[in-house]
Coordinates of C-alpha atoms and ligand atoms in Angstrom, one line a residue:
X9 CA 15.5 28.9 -39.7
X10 CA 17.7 29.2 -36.7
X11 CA 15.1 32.1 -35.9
X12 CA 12.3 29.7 -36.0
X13 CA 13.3 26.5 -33.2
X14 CA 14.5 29.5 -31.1
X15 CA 11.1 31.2 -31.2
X16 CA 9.3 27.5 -30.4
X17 CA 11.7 26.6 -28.1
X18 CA 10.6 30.3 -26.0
X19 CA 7.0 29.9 -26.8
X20 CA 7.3 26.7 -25.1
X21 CA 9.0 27.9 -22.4
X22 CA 6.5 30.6 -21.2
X23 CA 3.3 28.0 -21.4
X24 CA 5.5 25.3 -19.6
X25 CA 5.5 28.3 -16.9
X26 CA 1.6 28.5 -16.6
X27 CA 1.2 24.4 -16.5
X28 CA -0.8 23.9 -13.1
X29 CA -1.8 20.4 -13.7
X30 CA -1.0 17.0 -15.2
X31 CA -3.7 17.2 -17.9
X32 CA -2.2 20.7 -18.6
X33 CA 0.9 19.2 -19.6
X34 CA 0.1 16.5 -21.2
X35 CA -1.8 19.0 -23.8
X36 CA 1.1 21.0 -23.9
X37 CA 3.1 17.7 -24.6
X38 CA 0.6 16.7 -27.6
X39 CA 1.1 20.4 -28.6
X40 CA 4.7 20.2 -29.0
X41 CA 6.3 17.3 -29.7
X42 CA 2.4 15.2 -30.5
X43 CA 2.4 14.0 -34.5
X44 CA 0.9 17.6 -35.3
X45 CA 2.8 19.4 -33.0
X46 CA 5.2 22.5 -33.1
X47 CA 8.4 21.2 -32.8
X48 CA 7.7 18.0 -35.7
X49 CA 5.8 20.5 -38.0
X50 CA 9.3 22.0 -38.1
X51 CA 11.2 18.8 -39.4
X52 CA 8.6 19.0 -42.2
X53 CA 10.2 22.5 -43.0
X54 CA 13.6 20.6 -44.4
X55 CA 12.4 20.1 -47.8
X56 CA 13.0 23.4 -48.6
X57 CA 16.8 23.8 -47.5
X58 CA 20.0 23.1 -48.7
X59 CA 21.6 19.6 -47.6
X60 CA 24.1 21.8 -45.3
X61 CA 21.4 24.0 -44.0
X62 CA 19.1 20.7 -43.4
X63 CA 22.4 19.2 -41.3
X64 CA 22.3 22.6 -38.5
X65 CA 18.8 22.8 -38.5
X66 CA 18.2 19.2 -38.5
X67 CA 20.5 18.8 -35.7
X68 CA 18.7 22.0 -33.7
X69 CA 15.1 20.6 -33.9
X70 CA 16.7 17.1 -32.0
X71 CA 18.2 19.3 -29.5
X72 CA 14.8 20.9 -29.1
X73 CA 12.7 18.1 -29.1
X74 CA 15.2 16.5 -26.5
X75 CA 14.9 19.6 -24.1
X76 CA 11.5 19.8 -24.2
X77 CA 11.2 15.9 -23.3
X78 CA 13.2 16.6 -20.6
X79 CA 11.7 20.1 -19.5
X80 CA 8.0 18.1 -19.3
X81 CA 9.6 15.3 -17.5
X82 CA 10.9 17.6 -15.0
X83 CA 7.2 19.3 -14.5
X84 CA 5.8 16.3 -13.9
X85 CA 7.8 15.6 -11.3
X86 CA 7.5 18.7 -9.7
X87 CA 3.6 18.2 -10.0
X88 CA 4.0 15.4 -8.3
X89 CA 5.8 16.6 -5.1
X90 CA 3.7 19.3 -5.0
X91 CA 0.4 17.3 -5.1
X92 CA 2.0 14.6 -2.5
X93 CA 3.3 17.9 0.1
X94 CA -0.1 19.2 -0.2
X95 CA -2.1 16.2 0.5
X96 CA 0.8 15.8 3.8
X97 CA -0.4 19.2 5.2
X98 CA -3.9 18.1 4.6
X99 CA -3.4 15.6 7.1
X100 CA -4.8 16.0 10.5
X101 CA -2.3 15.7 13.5
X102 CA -3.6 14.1 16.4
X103 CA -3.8 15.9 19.6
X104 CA -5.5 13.9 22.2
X105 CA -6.1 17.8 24.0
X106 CA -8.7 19.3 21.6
X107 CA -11.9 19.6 22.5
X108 CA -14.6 17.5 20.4
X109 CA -16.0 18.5 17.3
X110 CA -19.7 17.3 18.1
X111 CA -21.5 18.6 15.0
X112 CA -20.0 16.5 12.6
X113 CA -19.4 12.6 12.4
X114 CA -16.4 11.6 11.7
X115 CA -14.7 8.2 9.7
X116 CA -12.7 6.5 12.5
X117 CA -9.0 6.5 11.4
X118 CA -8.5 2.8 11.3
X119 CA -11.3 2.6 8.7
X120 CA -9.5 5.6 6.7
X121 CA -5.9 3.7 6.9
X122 CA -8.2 0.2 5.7
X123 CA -10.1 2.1 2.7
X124 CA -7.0 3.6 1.6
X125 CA -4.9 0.2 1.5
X126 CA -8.6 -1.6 -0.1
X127 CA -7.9 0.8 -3.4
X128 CA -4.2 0.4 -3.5
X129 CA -4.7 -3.4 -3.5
X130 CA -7.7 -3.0 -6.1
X131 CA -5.6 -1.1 -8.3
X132 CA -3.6 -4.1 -8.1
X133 CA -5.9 -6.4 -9.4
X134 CA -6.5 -8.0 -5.7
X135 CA -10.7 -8.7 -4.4
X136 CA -11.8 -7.4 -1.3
X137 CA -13.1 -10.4 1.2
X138 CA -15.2 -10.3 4.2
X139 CA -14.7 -12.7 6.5
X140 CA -16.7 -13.5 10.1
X141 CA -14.9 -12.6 13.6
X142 CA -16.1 -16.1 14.9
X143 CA -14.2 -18.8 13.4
X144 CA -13.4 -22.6 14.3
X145 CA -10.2 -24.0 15.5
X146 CA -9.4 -25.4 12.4
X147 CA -9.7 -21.9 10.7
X148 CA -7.9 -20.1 13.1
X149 CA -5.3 -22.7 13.9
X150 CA -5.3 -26.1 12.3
X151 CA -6.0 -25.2 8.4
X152 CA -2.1 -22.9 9.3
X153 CA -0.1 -25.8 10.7
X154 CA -0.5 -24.8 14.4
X155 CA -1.8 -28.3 15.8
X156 CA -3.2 -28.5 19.3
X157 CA -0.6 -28.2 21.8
X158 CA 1.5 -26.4 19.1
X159 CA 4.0 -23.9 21.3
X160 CA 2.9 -20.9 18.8
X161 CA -0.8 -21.5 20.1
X162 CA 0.6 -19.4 22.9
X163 CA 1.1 -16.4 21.9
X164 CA -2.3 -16.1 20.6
X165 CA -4.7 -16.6 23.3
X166 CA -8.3 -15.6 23.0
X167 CA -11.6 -16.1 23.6
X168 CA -13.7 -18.8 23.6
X169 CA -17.4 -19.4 23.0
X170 CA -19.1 -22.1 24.5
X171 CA -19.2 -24.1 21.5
X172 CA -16.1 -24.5 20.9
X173 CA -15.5 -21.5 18.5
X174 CA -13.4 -18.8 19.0
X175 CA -13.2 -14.7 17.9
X176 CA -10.2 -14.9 15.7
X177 CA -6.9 -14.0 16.3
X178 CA -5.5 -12.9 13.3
X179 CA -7.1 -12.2 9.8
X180 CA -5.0 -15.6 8.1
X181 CA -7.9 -17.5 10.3
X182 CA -9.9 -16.7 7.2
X183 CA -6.9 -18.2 4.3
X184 CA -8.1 -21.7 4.1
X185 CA -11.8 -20.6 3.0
X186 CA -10.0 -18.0 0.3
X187 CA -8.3 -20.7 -0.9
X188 CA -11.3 -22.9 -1.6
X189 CA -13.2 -20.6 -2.8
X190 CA -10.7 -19.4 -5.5
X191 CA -9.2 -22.6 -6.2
X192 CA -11.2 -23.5 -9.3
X193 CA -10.4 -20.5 -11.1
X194 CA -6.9 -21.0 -10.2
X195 CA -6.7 -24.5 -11.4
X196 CA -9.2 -24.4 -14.3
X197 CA -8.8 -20.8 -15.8
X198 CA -4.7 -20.4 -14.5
X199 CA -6.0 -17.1 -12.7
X200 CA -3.9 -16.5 -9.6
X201 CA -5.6 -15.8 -6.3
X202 CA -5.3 -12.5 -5.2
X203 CA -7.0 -11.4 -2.5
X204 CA -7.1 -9.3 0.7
X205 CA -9.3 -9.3 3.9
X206 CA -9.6 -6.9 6.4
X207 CA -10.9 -7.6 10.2
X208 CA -11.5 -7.1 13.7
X209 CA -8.8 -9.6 15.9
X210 CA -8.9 -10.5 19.6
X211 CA -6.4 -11.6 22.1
X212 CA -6.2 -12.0 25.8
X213 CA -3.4 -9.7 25.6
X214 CA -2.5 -7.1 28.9
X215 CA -3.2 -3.7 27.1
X216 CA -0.2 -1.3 27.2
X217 CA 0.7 2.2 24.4
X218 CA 1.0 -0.8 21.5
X219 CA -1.0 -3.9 22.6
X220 CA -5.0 -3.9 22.7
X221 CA -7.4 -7.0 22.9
X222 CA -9.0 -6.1 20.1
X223 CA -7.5 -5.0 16.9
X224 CA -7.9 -4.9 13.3
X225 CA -5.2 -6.3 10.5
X226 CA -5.3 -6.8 7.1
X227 CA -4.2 -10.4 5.4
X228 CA -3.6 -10.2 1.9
X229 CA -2.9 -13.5 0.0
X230 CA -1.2 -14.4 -3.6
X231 CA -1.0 -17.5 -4.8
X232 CA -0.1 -18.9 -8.5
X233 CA 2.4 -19.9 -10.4
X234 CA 6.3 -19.0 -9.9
X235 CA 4.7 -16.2 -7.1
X236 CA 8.0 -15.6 -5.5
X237 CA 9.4 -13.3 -2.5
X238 CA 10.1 -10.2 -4.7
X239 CA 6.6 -10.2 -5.8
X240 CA 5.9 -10.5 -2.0
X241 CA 8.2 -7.1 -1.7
X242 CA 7.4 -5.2 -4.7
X243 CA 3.2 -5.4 -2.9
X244 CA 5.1 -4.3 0.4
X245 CA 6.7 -1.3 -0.8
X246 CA 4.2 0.0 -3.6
X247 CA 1.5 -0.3 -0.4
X248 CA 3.7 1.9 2.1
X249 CA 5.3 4.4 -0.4
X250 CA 1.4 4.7 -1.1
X251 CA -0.5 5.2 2.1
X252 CA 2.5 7.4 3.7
X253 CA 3.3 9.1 0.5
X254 CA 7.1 9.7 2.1
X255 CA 10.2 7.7 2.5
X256 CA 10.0 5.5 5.6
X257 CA 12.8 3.1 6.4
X258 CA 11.5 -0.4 6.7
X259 CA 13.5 -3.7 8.1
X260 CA 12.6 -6.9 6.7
X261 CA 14.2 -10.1 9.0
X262 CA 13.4 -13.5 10.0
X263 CA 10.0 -14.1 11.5
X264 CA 9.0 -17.6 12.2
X265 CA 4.8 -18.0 11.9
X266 CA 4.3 -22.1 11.5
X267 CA 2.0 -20.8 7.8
X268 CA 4.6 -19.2 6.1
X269 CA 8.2 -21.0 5.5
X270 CA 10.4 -18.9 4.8
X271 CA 8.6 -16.4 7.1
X272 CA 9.2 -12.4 7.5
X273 CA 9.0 -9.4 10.2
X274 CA 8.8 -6.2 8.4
X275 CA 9.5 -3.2 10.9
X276 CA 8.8 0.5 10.1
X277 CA 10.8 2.9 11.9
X278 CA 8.7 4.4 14.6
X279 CA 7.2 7.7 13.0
X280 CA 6.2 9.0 16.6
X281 CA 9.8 9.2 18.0
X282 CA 11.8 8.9 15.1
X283 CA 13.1 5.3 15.8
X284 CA 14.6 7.2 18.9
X285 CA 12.2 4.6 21.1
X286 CA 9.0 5.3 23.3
X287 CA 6.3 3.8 24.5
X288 CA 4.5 3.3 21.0
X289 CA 7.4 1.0 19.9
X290 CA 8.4 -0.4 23.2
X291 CA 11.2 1.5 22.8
X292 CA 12.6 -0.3 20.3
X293 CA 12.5 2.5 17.4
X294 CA 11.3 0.2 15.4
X295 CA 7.4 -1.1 14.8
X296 CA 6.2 -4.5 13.7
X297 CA 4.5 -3.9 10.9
X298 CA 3.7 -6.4 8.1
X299 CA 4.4 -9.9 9.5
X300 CA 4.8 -12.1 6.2
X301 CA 6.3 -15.0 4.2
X302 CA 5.8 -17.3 1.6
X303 CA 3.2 -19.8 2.0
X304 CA 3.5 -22.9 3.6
X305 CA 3.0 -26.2 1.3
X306 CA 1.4 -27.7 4.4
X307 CA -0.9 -24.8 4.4
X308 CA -1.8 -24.7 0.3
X309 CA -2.7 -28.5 0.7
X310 CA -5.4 -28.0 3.7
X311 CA -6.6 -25.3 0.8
X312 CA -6.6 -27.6 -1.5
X313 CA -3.9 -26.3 -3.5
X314 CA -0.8 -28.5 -4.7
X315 CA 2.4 -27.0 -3.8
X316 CA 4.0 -28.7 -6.0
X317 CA 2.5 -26.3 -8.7
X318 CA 1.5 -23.7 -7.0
X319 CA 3.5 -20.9 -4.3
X320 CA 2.5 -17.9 -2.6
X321 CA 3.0 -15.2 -0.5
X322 CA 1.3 -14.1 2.3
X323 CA 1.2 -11.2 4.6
X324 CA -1.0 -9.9 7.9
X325 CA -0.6 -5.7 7.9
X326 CA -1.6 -4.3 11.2
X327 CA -4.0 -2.0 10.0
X328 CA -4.2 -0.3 14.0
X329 CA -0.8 0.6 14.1
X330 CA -0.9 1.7 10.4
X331 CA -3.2 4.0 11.6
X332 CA -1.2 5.6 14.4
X333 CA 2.1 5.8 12.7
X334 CA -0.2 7.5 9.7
X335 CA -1.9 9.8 12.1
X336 CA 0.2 10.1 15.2
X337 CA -1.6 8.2 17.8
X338 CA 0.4 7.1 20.5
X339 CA -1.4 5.3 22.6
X340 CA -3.6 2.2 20.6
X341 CA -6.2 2.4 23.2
X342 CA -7.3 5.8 22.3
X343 CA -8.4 4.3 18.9
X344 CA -10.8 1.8 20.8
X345 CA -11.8 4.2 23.6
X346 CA -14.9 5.5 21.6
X347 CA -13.9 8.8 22.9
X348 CA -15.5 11.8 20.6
X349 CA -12.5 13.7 21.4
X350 CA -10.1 11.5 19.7
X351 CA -12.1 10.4 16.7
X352 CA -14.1 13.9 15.6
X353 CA -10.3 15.0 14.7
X354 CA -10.1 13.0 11.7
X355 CA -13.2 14.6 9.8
X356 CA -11.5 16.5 7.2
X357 CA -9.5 13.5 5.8
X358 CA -11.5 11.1 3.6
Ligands
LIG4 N1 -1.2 -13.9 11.3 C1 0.1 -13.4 11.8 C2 -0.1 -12.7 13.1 O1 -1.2 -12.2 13.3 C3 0.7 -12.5 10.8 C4 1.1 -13.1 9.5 C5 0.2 -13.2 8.4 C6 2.4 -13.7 9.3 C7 0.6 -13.7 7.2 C8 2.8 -14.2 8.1 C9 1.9 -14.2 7.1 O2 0.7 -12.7 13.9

């Protein structure tokens, strides 16, 4: 009988060598150690023995059954890694020196970084939202606890159109009409609002290697009840473990945004130097990278949400300098230049 596990255990063996795939292995799995499979159609063999015999071989098919657990465990791993280093050396570097590839168009690598994040968030059970680049001061402002006058109003100076609107700021400009239009199923059906919505910012800013007038972010909102700040991290890190498909350290420390309480700043370390510091981090080694916090109750009430029942978390990803610490673009104004150069270099990756 001894014979038999040991002939299994080497058949095994050798097809565990030829697996190239995860559907491969789950066959072989089902093959194996599946109801019908090798290594349980020998426990059926028992009958037939003595009760000493059924003690050794009994005690053999476990230690069988365990290895191969552990042997297709082991595979899938290495599947994993493999798939994960191939995809990395799939990815284009940038070089702001090649020449233009003219014959083909190419997706621009912000709206790569933004698809990508829009099916990690789906996955997660969170709607896609469009949302206009003209908003009111309320939107933008007033509906996130920055009254007129409000010191924070500074920082976030833009453009104004004659009638009074403005091209928003940040992408939380469109929270307050998320909120109302998801605050019947949240009341009524107990669904929580989860939602994220990607778009184009403005701000008289002075343009440098990490600040442009005109960027893009992606706000992402969740609101029911007992949402609390390590749901707010688990999103964080599933989302960058995701789109960069390595380990990158991250930071997370005090931020102060009037809409969130408490508010967050988490920092990536800067992938173009290292965190040794540049120009693309301000020579910080370190990148702003997901302001976020938990919403403010002043904030759910202009939403029409009671806070007393209901918390959330909210965050604003910069989706532009996603993009360059994905891709290696130093300077943000080469993503706005329009330059054929830069952009025909992301072709390959969709
Ligand atoms: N809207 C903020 C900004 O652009 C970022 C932010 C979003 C902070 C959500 C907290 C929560 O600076």
């Amino acid at each position: 009988m001894a014979d038999k596990t040991t002939e299994v255990r080497l058949a095994f063996l050798a097809a565990l060598e030829n697996v190239a795939n995860a559907d491969e292995l789950e066959k072989l799995r089902v093959e194996y150690i599946g109801k019908k499979g090798y290594v349980t159609d020998l426990l059926k063999e028992m009958k037939s023995l003595s009760n000493e015999e059924k003690k050794t071989f009994g005690q053999a098919v476990n230690v069988l059954k365990n290895e191969v657990n552990e042997k297709i465990a082991e595979k899938r791993e290495d599947l994993k890694k493999k798939e994960i280093e191939l995809e990395n050396s799939r990815m284009p570097e940038f070089d702001i020196s090649m020449p233009a590839n003219l014959e083909r168009g190419s997706y621009h690598p912000i709206t790569l970084v933004q698809r990508q994040c829009e099916e990690i968030f789906k996955s997660m059970g969170f709607t896609v939202e469009d949302y206009s680049e003209v908003v009111t001061d309320y939107e933008c402002f007033e509906a996130l606890n920055i009254p007129k006058d409000h010191p924070a109003r500074d920082m976030q100076d833009t453009y104004y159109l004659d009638n009074g609107q403005l091209l928003k700021t940040h992408t939380s400009a469109a929270q307050n009409a998320i909120y109302k239009k998801y605050r019947d199923q949240l009341v009524n059906e107990g669904k929580p609002i989860k939602a994220i919505f990607p778009g184009r910012c403005f701000r008289n800013e002075a343009t440098d290697a990490c600040h442009e007038n005109t960027f893009f972010q992606m706000e992402g909102v969740m609101v029911g009840k007992n949402i609390s700040i390590s749901n707010l991290i688990f999103f964080m890190k599933t989302m960058l473990s995701e789109v960069f498909r390595k380990d990158i350290k991250v930071r997370l420390r005090p931020g102060f945004f009037p809409f969130v309480e408490p508010g967050f700043e988490l920092d990536i370390s800067c992938l173009i130097c290292g965190g040794e510091g540049c120009p693309s981090c301000k020579h910080s080694g370190w990148l702003e990278l997901c302001p976020c916090g938990m919403i403010h109750p002043e904030v759910l009430k202009a939403g029409g949400i009671d806070p007393e029942e209901y918390t959330g978390f909210a965050f604003g990803l910069g989706l532009t300098r996603l993009a360059m610490m994905k891709y290696g673009v130093k300077d943000i104004r080469d993503l706005n230049s329009g330059s054929l150069k830069t952009l025909s270099q992301f072709t390959d990756d969709k």
